[in-house]
Amino acid sequence: MKRISIFAAFLLSTLFSWSGHAETGGASPVYFAPLPMSNAKLNLVKSQLIIQTIEKALDRPAIPKLYDTYQAIIDAFLAGEVDFVELGPLTYLALSERTEQVSPLVSVNQTTEQKQYQCVVAAPIDGIDRLSQLSKNPDSKVALTRPLSTCGWLLTEHLLKQNDIQLSELPTKFLGTHQEVALALVRKEYAIGGLASFVAERYAPLGLKILETSDPLPQFIVAGNPKTVSREELQKVQETLLNTQPKQGWGIGSQGFSRFSEDLFEGLKAIQAKGTRDLMPLENQQ
């Protein structure tokens, strides 16, 4: 399991968490795992709002733990190494398949208006105009995010199937983040790519166009570990997050939080049941 150096992550997280630790009188910390990102410093800055909110709710220091992959986060959660995590919809389902001991607390709004999440298949601005055109060029390369990313192989495969195209018949590569997929399309390195709609819209002015859009999906969520945190503490964190007002910025929770609904996952579960899981390699093989 690949993970950012514990020592390096500790040094970085200490910069943000030391003052909170002093204010709480040396109370035992809880640990929060944000989404995997390639830039550790950026990930810590991105996580500060939710870290401060957890500290406020529990009157305990919250220390971030950084992992390279979604699978590493799942493994750490199951091992009791982290108390709170941010999870994408597919990663949440993958974790739920491994244990019932996971407490989804809130959904993370991507914007103050948009309460759901959508995936797209996009192309370079001067590339193909319709997915049906891929059938004329079976060597068209496909850029994907991470294997356990909702907008990675699963939703890309689903959108292609709706156009009678099989993802398994096309050359694919997992690039990592949604931004990396967008930039690869802007550079015309791939014929199409799967990514989140709000990221694709952000990069559209640079030379990217959306070909297909999924139905609304659940947002990312913040979940707690009932094996390591009491029910009362989980409720406190949930209530504090729901009462957090949107703030200017781009970090986790800057657009506010919504109540978690398991019903929103039913459509995704149906797509997952029909997905070709052989397309999803182990994340450490990407």
Short mmCIF file of C-alpha atoms in Angstrom, two decimals:
data_model
loop_
_atom_site.label_atom_id
_atom_site.label_comp_id
_atom_site.label_asym_id
_atom_site.label_seq_id
_atom_site.Cartn_x
_atom_site.Cartn_y
_atom_site.Cartn_z
CA MET A 1 0.00 0.00 0.00
CA LYS A 2 1.47 3.31 -1.13
CA ARG A 3 1.10 6.21 1.25
CA ILE A 4 2.69 9.61 1.53
CA SER A 5 5.57 9.50 4.04
CA ILE A 6 4.14 9.43 7.55
CA PHE A 7 6.90 11.75 8.71
CA ALA A 8 6.32 14.26 5.88
CA ALA A 9 2.57 14.21 6.40
CA PHE A 10 3.04 14.68 10.14
CA LEU A 11 5.26 17.72 9.63
CA LEU A 12 2.77 19.27 7.25
CA SER A 13 -0.28 18.50 9.36
CA THR A 14 1.43 19.83 12.48
CA LEU A 15 1.57 23.28 10.88
CA PHE A 16 -2.23 23.32 10.83
CA SER A 17 -3.10 21.30 13.92
CA TRP A 18 -0.68 22.39 16.66
CA SER A 19 -2.64 25.46 17.72
CA GLY A 20 -5.87 23.46 17.90
CA HIS A 21 -4.15 20.82 20.02
CA ALA A 22 -3.00 23.47 22.50
CA GLU A 23 -6.49 24.96 22.76
CA THR A 24 -8.02 21.58 23.58
CA GLY A 25 -5.67 21.02 26.48
CA GLY A 26 -3.90 17.98 25.08
CA ALA A 27 -7.07 15.97 24.41
CA SER A 28 -6.55 12.83 22.32
CA PRO A 29 -6.79 13.56 18.58
CA VAL A 30 -9.03 12.13 15.91
CA TYR A 31 -7.77 11.49 12.38
CA PHE A 32 -9.34 12.60 9.10
CA ALA A 33 -8.48 11.20 5.65
CA PRO A 34 -9.35 13.54 2.76
CA LEU A 35 -9.56 12.42 -0.85
CA PRO A 36 -6.28 11.33 -2.46
CA MET A 37 -4.39 14.14 -4.15
CA SER A 38 -0.93 14.26 -5.68
CA ASN A 39 0.00 17.47 -3.83
CA ALA A 40 0.19 16.92 -0.07
CA LYS A 41 0.39 20.62 0.89
CA LEU A 42 -2.56 21.47 -1.32
CA ASN A 43 -4.57 18.62 0.15
CA LEU A 44 -3.95 19.88 3.68
CA VAL A 45 -5.04 23.39 2.79
CA LYS A 46 -8.12 21.99 1.03
CA SER A 47 -9.06 20.07 4.18
CA GLN A 48 -8.76 22.87 6.73
CA LEU A 49 -12.44 23.84 6.92
CA ILE A 50 -13.61 20.33 7.70
CA ILE A 51 -10.71 19.74 10.10
CA GLN A 52 -11.60 22.89 12.04
CA THR A 53 -15.27 21.91 12.05
CA ILE A 54 -14.52 18.48 13.51
CA GLU A 55 -12.32 20.11 16.18
CA LYS A 56 -15.10 22.56 17.02
CA ALA A 57 -17.66 19.76 17.36
CA LEU A 58 -15.53 17.46 19.53
CA ASP A 59 -13.21 19.88 21.33
CA ARG A 60 -10.40 17.56 20.25
CA PRO A 61 -7.61 18.09 17.71
CA ALA A 62 -8.30 16.64 14.25
CA ILE A 63 -5.18 15.58 12.37
CA PRO A 64 -5.20 14.81 8.65
CA LYS A 65 -3.78 11.55 7.33
CA LEU A 66 -2.91 11.53 3.64
CA TYR A 67 -3.17 8.47 1.40
CA ASP A 68 -2.30 8.00 -2.26
CA THR A 69 -5.32 5.91 -3.26
CA TYR A 70 -8.94 5.30 -2.37
CA GLN A 71 -8.08 1.67 -1.61
CA ALA A 72 -5.50 2.81 0.96
CA ILE A 73 -8.17 4.96 2.64
CA ILE A 74 -10.55 1.98 2.79
CA ASP A 75 -7.84 -0.21 4.29
CA ALA A 76 -6.95 2.45 6.89
CA PHE A 77 -10.61 2.87 7.83
CA LEU A 78 -11.07 -0.87 8.28
CA ALA A 79 -7.90 -1.02 10.40
CA GLY A 80 -9.18 1.77 12.68
CA GLU A 81 -6.37 4.13 11.66
CA VAL A 82 -8.73 6.96 10.70
CA ASP A 83 -11.87 8.26 12.40
CA PHE A 84 -13.37 10.42 9.63
CA VAL A 85 -13.03 10.21 5.86
CA GLU A 86 -14.21 11.95 2.72
CA LEU A 87 -15.44 9.41 0.18
CA GLY A 88 -16.67 9.51 -3.38
CA PRO A 89 -19.96 7.66 -4.05
CA LEU A 90 -18.32 4.56 -5.54
CA THR A 91 -15.69 4.44 -2.80
CA TYR A 92 -18.47 4.60 -0.19
CA LEU A 93 -20.20 1.63 -1.82
CA ALA A 94 -16.89 -0.25 -1.95
CA LEU A 95 -16.32 0.40 1.76
CA SER A 96 -19.92 -0.58 2.60
CA GLU A 97 -19.33 -3.92 0.89
CA ARG A 98 -16.45 -4.57 3.29
CA THR A 99 -18.10 -3.50 6.55
CA GLU A 100 -21.36 -2.33 8.08
CA GLN A 101 -19.33 -0.28 10.56
CA VAL A 102 -19.40 2.98 8.62
CA SER A 103 -21.56 5.99 9.50
CA PRO A 104 -22.28 8.37 6.59
CA LEU A 105 -22.74 11.80 8.16
CA VAL A 106 -23.29 14.42 5.45
CA SER A 107 -23.06 15.00 1.71
CA VAL A 108 -20.56 17.60 0.49
CA ASN A 109 -22.11 20.20 -1.81
CA GLN A 110 -20.10 20.95 -4.95
CA THR A 111 -21.92 24.28 -5.32
CA THR A 112 -24.47 26.05 -3.16
CA GLU A 113 -27.14 25.34 -5.79
CA GLN A 114 -26.20 21.85 -6.99
CA LYS A 115 -27.08 19.17 -4.46
CA GLN A 116 -26.17 16.21 -6.67
CA TYR A 117 -23.19 15.06 -8.66
CA GLN A 118 -22.84 14.23 -12.35
CA CYS A 119 -20.19 12.54 -14.48
CA VAL A 120 -19.46 13.32 -18.12
CA VAL A 121 -17.58 11.97 -21.07
CA ALA A 122 -15.67 14.84 -22.67
CA ALA A 123 -13.41 15.33 -25.70
CA PRO A 124 -10.97 17.93 -27.02
CA ILE A 125 -12.82 20.89 -28.51
CA ASP A 126 -11.81 19.92 -32.06
CA GLY A 127 -12.16 16.17 -31.48
CA ILE A 128 -15.13 13.88 -32.08
CA ASP A 129 -18.63 15.35 -31.82
CA ARG A 130 -20.48 12.13 -30.94
CA LEU A 131 -19.48 8.96 -29.12
CA SER A 132 -20.77 6.89 -32.05
CA GLN A 133 -17.75 8.16 -34.00
CA LEU A 134 -15.49 6.03 -31.80
CA SER A 135 -16.67 2.90 -33.64
CA LYS A 136 -14.79 4.15 -36.71
CA ASN A 137 -11.55 4.43 -34.74
CA PRO A 138 -11.11 1.50 -32.30
CA ASP A 139 -7.67 2.82 -31.31
CA SER A 140 -9.15 5.95 -29.69
CA LYS A 141 -7.54 6.38 -26.26
CA VAL A 142 -9.67 6.96 -23.14
CA ALA A 143 -8.47 8.94 -20.11
CA LEU A 144 -9.90 7.85 -16.75
CA THR A 145 -9.53 9.11 -13.19
CA ARG A 146 -8.88 6.54 -10.44
CA PRO A 147 -10.28 2.99 -10.44
CA LEU A 148 -12.51 3.68 -7.41
CA SER A 149 -13.53 7.13 -8.66
CA THR A 150 -17.23 7.26 -9.55
CA CYS A 151 -16.47 9.10 -12.79
CA GLY A 152 -13.68 6.67 -13.62
CA TRP A 153 -14.31 3.40 -15.41
CA LEU A 154 -17.83 2.78 -14.03
CA LEU A 155 -19.72 5.85 -15.25
CA THR A 156 -17.57 6.15 -18.37
CA GLU A 157 -18.42 2.56 -19.25
CA HIS A 158 -22.10 3.23 -18.51
CA LEU A 159 -22.27 6.29 -20.78
CA LEU A 160 -20.41 4.48 -23.56
CA LYS A 161 -22.76 1.48 -23.32
CA GLN A 162 -25.70 3.80 -23.86
CA ASN A 163 -24.10 4.61 -27.22
CA ASP A 164 -23.35 0.95 -28.08
CA ILE A 165 -19.62 1.40 -27.39
CA GLN A 166 -17.69 -1.05 -25.19
CA LEU A 167 -15.05 0.53 -22.96
CA SER A 168 -13.27 -2.82 -22.74
CA GLU A 169 -12.52 -2.61 -26.47
CA LEU A 170 -10.72 0.74 -26.21
CA PRO A 171 -7.23 1.51 -24.84
CA THR A 172 -7.61 3.17 -21.44
CA LYS A 173 -5.34 4.75 -18.84
CA PHE A 174 -5.99 5.86 -15.26
CA LEU A 175 -4.48 9.32 -14.84
CA GLY A 176 -5.48 10.12 -11.24
CA THR A 177 -7.41 13.33 -10.62
CA HIS A 178 -10.28 14.85 -12.59
CA GLN A 179 -8.05 17.84 -13.34
CA GLU A 180 -5.40 15.58 -14.87
CA VAL A 181 -8.02 14.06 -17.17
CA ALA A 182 -9.26 17.52 -18.18
CA LEU A 183 -5.75 18.77 -18.95
CA ALA A 184 -4.92 15.63 -20.95
CA LEU A 185 -7.99 16.30 -23.11
CA VAL A 186 -7.06 19.96 -23.52
CA ARG A 187 -3.62 18.80 -24.70
CA LYS A 188 -5.37 16.42 -27.16
CA GLU A 189 -3.58 13.39 -25.73
CA TYR A 190 -6.80 11.34 -25.57
CA ALA A 191 -9.91 11.05 -27.72
CA ILE A 192 -12.27 11.10 -24.72
CA GLY A 193 -12.13 11.14 -20.94
CA GLY A 194 -14.42 10.54 -17.98
CA LEU A 195 -14.60 13.17 -15.23
CA ALA A 196 -16.93 15.18 -13.00
CA SER A 197 -19.20 17.68 -14.75
CA PHE A 198 -18.15 20.66 -12.64
CA VAL A 199 -14.47 20.03 -13.47
CA ALA A 200 -15.22 19.64 -17.18
CA GLU A 201 -17.19 22.89 -17.16
CA ARG A 202 -14.28 24.65 -15.46
CA TYR A 203 -11.85 23.54 -18.20
CA ALA A 204 -14.22 24.00 -21.15
CA PRO A 205 -12.86 27.49 -22.01
CA LEU A 206 -9.38 25.95 -22.39
CA GLY A 207 -10.48 23.57 -25.13
CA LEU A 208 -12.71 20.82 -23.80
CA LYS A 209 -16.31 19.89 -24.73
CA ILE A 210 -18.85 17.62 -23.05
CA LEU A 211 -20.33 14.82 -25.16
CA GLU A 212 -22.49 12.92 -22.65
CA THR A 213 -23.71 13.62 -19.11
CA SER A 214 -24.92 11.11 -16.54
CA ASP A 215 -28.10 11.33 -14.55
CA PRO A 216 -27.68 13.00 -11.14
CA LEU A 217 -25.62 10.94 -8.69
CA PRO A 218 -24.99 11.22 -4.95
CA GLN A 219 -22.51 13.83 -3.80
CA PHE A 220 -19.26 12.98 -2.04
CA ILE A 221 -19.78 12.29 1.63
CA VAL A 222 -18.07 12.65 5.00
CA ALA A 223 -18.30 9.44 7.02
CA GLY A 224 -17.32 8.50 10.55
CA ASN A 225 -15.88 5.31 12.01
CA PRO A 226 -18.20 3.95 14.74
CA LYS A 227 -15.45 1.54 15.81
CA THR A 228 -13.25 4.42 16.94
CA VAL A 229 -15.69 7.31 17.64
CA SER A 230 -18.75 7.18 19.88
CA ARG A 231 -22.29 7.61 18.53
CA GLU A 232 -22.65 10.84 20.49
CA GLU A 233 -19.48 12.27 18.93
CA LEU A 234 -20.59 11.24 15.45
CA GLN A 235 -23.89 13.05 16.00
CA LYS A 236 -22.07 16.17 17.20
CA VAL A 237 -19.90 16.24 14.09
CA GLN A 238 -22.93 15.65 11.85
CA GLU A 239 -24.92 18.49 13.45
CA THR A 240 -21.97 20.89 13.35
CA LEU A 241 -21.30 20.15 9.67
CA LEU A 242 -24.96 20.63 8.73
CA ASN A 243 -24.98 23.98 10.53
CA THR A 244 -21.81 25.15 8.76
CA GLN A 245 -22.61 28.04 6.44
CA PRO A 246 -21.06 28.15 2.94
CA LYS A 247 -17.90 30.26 2.78
CA GLN A 248 -15.91 31.70 -0.06
CA GLY A 249 -13.20 29.29 -1.10
CA TRP A 250 -12.64 25.93 -2.78
CA GLY A 251 -11.90 23.54 0.08
CA ILE A 252 -13.98 20.63 1.33
CA GLY A 253 -17.26 22.04 2.65
CA SER A 254 -16.82 25.60 1.41
CA GLN A 255 -20.17 25.21 -0.40
CA GLY A 256 -21.88 23.72 2.65
CA PHE A 257 -23.22 20.27 3.49
CA SER A 258 -26.52 18.44 3.01
CA ARG A 259 -28.19 15.57 4.83
CA PHE A 260 -27.05 12.15 3.66
CA SER A 261 -29.67 10.03 1.88
CA GLU A 262 -29.10 6.35 1.14
CA ASP A 263 -31.92 6.51 -1.43
CA LEU A 264 -29.70 8.57 -3.74
CA PHE A 265 -27.36 5.58 -4.05
CA GLU A 266 -29.94 3.20 -5.51
CA GLY A 267 -29.34 4.34 -9.10
CA LEU A 268 -25.58 4.07 -8.67
CA LYS A 269 -25.93 0.57 -7.20
CA ALA A 270 -27.88 -0.48 -10.29
CA ILE A 271 -25.12 0.87 -12.55
CA GLN A 272 -22.48 -0.81 -10.41
CA ALA A 273 -24.29 -4.17 -10.62
CA LYS A 274 -24.11 -4.02 -14.42
CA GLY A 275 -20.53 -2.77 -14.54
CA THR A 276 -17.68 -4.87 -15.87
CA ARG A 277 -15.53 -5.11 -12.76
CA ASP A 278 -12.67 -6.65 -14.71
CA LEU A 279 -12.08 -3.13 -16.01
CA MET A 280 -11.18 -1.97 -12.50
CA PRO A 281 -7.59 -2.94 -11.60
CA LEU A 282 -6.12 -2.70 -8.13
CA GLU A 283 -5.32 0.93 -7.52
CA ASN A 284 -1.68 0.23 -6.82
CA GLN A 285 -1.40 -1.13 -10.36
CA GLN A 286 -2.61 2.01 -12.12
#
